[in-house]
Short mmCIF file of C-alpha atoms in Angstrom, two decimals:
data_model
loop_
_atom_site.label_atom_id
_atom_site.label_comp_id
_atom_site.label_asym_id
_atom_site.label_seq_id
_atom_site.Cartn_x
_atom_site.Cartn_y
_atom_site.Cartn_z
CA UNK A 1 0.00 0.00 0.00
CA UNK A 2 1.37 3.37 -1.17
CA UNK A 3 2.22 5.96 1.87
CA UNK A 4 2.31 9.53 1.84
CA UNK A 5 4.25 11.80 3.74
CA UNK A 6 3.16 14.92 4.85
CA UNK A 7 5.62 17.13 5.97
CA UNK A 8 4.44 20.70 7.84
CA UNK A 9 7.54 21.78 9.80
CA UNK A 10 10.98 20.61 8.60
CA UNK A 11 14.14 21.58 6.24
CA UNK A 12 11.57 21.22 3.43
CA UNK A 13 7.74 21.06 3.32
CA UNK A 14 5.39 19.39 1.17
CA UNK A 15 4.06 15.52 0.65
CA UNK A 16 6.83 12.99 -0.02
CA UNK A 17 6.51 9.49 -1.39
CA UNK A 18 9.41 7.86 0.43
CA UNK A 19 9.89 7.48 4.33
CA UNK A 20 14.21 8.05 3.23
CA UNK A 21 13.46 11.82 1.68
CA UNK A 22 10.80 12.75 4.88
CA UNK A 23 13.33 11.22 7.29
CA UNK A 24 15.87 13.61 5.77
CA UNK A 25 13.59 16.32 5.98
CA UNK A 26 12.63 15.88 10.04
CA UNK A 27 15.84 14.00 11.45
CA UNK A 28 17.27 16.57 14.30
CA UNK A 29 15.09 19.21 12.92
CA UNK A 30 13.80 21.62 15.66
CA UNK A 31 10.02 21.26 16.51
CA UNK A 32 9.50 19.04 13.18
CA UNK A 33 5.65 17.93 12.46
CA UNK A 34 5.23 15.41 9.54
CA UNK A 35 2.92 12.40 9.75
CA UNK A 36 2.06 9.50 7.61
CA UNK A 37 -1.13 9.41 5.22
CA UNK A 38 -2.55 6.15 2.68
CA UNK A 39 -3.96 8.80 0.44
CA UNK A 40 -2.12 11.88 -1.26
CA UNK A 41 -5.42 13.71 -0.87
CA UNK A 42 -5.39 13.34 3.26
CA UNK A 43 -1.78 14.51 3.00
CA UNK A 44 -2.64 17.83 1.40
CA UNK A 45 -5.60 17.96 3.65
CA UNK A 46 -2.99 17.69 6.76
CA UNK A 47 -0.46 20.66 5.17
CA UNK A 48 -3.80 22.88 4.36
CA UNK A 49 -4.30 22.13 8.62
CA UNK A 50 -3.86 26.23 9.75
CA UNK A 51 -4.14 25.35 13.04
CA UNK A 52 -0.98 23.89 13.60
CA UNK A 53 1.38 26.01 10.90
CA UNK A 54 4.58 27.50 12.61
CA UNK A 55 7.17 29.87 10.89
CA UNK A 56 9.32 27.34 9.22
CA UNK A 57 13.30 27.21 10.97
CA UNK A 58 15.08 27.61 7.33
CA UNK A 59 13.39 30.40 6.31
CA UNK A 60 12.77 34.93 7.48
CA UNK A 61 13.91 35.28 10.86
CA UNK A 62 14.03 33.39 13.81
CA UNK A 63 15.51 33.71 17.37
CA UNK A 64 16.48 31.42 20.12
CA UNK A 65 16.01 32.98 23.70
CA UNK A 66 16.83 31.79 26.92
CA UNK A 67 17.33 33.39 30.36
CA UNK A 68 20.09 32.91 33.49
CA UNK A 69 19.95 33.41 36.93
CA UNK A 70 23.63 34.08 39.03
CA UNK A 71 22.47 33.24 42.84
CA UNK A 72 25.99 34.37 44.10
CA UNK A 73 25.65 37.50 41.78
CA UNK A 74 22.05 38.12 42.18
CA UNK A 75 22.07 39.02 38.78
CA UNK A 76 19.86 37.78 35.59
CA UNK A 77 20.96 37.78 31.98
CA UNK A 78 18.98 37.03 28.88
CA UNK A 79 20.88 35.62 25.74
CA UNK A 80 19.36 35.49 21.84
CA UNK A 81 20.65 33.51 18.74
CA UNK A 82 19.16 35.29 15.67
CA UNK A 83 18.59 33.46 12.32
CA UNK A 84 17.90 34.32 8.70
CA UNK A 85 17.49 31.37 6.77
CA UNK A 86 19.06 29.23 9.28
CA UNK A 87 22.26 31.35 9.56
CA UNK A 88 23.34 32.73 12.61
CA UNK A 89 23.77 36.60 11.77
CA UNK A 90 23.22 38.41 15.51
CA UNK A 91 23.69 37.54 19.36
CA UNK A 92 22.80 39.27 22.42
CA UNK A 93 23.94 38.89 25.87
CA UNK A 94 22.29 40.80 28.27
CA UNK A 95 22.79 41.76 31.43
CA UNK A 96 19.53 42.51 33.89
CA UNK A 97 18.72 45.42 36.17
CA UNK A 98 17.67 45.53 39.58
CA UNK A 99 13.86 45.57 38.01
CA UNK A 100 12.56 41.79 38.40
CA UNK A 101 15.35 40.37 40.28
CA UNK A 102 12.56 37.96 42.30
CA UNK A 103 11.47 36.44 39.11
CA UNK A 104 15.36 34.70 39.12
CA UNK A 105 15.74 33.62 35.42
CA UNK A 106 12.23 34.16 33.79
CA UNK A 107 13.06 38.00 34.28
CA UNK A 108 15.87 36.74 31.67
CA UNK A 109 13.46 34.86 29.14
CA UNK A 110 11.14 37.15 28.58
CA UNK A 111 13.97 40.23 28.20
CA UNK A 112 15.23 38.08 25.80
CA UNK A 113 12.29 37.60 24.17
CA UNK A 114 11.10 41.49 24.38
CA UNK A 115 15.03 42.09 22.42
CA UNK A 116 14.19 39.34 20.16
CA UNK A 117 11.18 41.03 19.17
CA UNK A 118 12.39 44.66 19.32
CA UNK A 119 15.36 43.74 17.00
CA UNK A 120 12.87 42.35 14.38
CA UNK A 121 11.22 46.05 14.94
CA UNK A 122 14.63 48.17 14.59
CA UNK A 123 15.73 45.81 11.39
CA UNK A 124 12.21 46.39 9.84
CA UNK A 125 11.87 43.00 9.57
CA UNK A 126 7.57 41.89 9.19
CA UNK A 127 8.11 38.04 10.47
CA UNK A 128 10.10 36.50 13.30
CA UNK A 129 9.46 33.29 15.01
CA UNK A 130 10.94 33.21 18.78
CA UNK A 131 12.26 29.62 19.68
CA UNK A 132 12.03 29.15 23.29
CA UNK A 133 11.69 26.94 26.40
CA UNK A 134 10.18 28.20 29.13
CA UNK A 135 6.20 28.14 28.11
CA UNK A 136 5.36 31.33 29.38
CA UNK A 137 6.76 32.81 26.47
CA UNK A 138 4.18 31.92 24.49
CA UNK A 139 1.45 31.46 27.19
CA UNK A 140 1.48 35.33 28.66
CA UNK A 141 2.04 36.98 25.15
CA UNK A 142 -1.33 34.50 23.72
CA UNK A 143 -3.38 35.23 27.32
CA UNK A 144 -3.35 31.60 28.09
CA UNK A 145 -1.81 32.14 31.66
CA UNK A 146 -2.61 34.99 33.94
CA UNK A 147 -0.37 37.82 34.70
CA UNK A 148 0.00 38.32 37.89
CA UNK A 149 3.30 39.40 38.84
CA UNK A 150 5.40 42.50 37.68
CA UNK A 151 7.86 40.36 35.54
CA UNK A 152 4.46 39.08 33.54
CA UNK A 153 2.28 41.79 33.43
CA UNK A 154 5.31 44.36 32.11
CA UNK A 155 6.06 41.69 29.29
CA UNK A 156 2.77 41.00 28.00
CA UNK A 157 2.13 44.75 27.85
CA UNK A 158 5.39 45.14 26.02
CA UNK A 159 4.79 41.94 24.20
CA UNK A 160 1.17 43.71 22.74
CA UNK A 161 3.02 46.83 21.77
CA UNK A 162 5.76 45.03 19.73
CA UNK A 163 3.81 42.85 18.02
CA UNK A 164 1.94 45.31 16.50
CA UNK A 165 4.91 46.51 14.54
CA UNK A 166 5.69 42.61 13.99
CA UNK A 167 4.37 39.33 13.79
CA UNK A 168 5.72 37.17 15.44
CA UNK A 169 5.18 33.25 16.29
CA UNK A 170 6.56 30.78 18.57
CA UNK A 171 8.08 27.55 18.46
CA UNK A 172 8.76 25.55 21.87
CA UNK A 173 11.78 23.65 22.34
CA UNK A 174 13.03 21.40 24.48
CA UNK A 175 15.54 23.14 26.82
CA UNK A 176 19.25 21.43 28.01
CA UNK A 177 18.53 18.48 24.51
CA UNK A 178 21.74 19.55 22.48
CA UNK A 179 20.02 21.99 20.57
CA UNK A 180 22.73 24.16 19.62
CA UNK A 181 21.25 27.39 19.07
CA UNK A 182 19.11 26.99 22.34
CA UNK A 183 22.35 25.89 24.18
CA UNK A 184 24.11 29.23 22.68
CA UNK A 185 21.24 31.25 23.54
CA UNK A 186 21.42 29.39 27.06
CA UNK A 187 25.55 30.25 27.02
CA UNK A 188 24.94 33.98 26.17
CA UNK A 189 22.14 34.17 29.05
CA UNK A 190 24.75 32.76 31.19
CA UNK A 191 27.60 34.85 30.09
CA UNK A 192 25.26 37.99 30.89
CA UNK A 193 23.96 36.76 34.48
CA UNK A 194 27.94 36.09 35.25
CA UNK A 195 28.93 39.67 34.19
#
């Protein structure tokens, strides 16, 4: 029986014919989504699926954030990877101010976040797609999860502000798995909460 592979978030998207190509496609690619169909017309349906479309990793802009907390130092730092077509072509490390020190290292993921966003703004670029892994990211900036502490309510207003200039959309990864441009963004974080 013929299989069709539907591929929504990898290198390449599209329906493939042969588990080898879609396996090339997904292998070690961040946040892939692909699945399996016996008809070519269930595939398309799948792709066509708006519900679960993210900005794709190899193409526009993305950015890995990730945030730091120095207990000795009592210091936070945020740290961002940016992308264009899956090339590195920014970083930012930094370091946090006395505002939101009790929120430890989410003060650091959402700062890095906000400079993800506001770098998209200043470079006039229309699209970004923030790759992070603490889910309040996404969760406070959509209204899922209340805010209800100073670190949350100042970066969803923020958050509402930017993205009218941009649109963004986010991609959750796993934090600490060997992704390298989470682990960078993790490093620079680090580097800034150290400073």
């Amino acid at each position: 029986m013929a299989k069709f592979y539907a591929v929504k978030v990898g290198r390449k998207t599209g329906v493939f014919t042969t588990w080898n190509e879609t396996n090339n496609l997904v292998k070690g690619y961040p946040n892939a989504k692909f699945k399996s169909f016996t008809s070519e017309a269930a595939a398309n349906e799948y792709l066509q699926d708006k519900a679960e479309v993210v900005a794709s990793f190899d193409e526009g802009y993305s950015a890995f954030v990730d945030g730091s907390f120095n207990k000795g130092k009592q210091q936070y730092g945020s740290g961002v990877v940016i992308l264009k077509d899956g090339t590195v072509i920014d970083e930012l490390s930094i370091t946090g101010t006395p505002d939101f020190i009790e929120s430890y290292q989410i003060a650091g993921e959402t700062i890095a976040t906000l400079e993800a966003i506001r770098w998209a703004v200043d470079h006039k670029v229309d699209k970004i797609s923030i790759h992070y892994d603490y889910q309040g990211i996404e969760s406070w900036a959509k209204g899922d999860w209340k805010t209800n502490k100073p670190i949350s309510e100042y970066y969803k207003k923020e958050f509402d502000l930017l993205s009218t200039k941009t649109n963004v959309s986010f991609v959750k990864v796993k934090g600490h798995s060997g992704d390298k441009y989470n682990d960078r963004a993790d490093y620079l974080a680090g580097k800034a909460a150290d400073a």
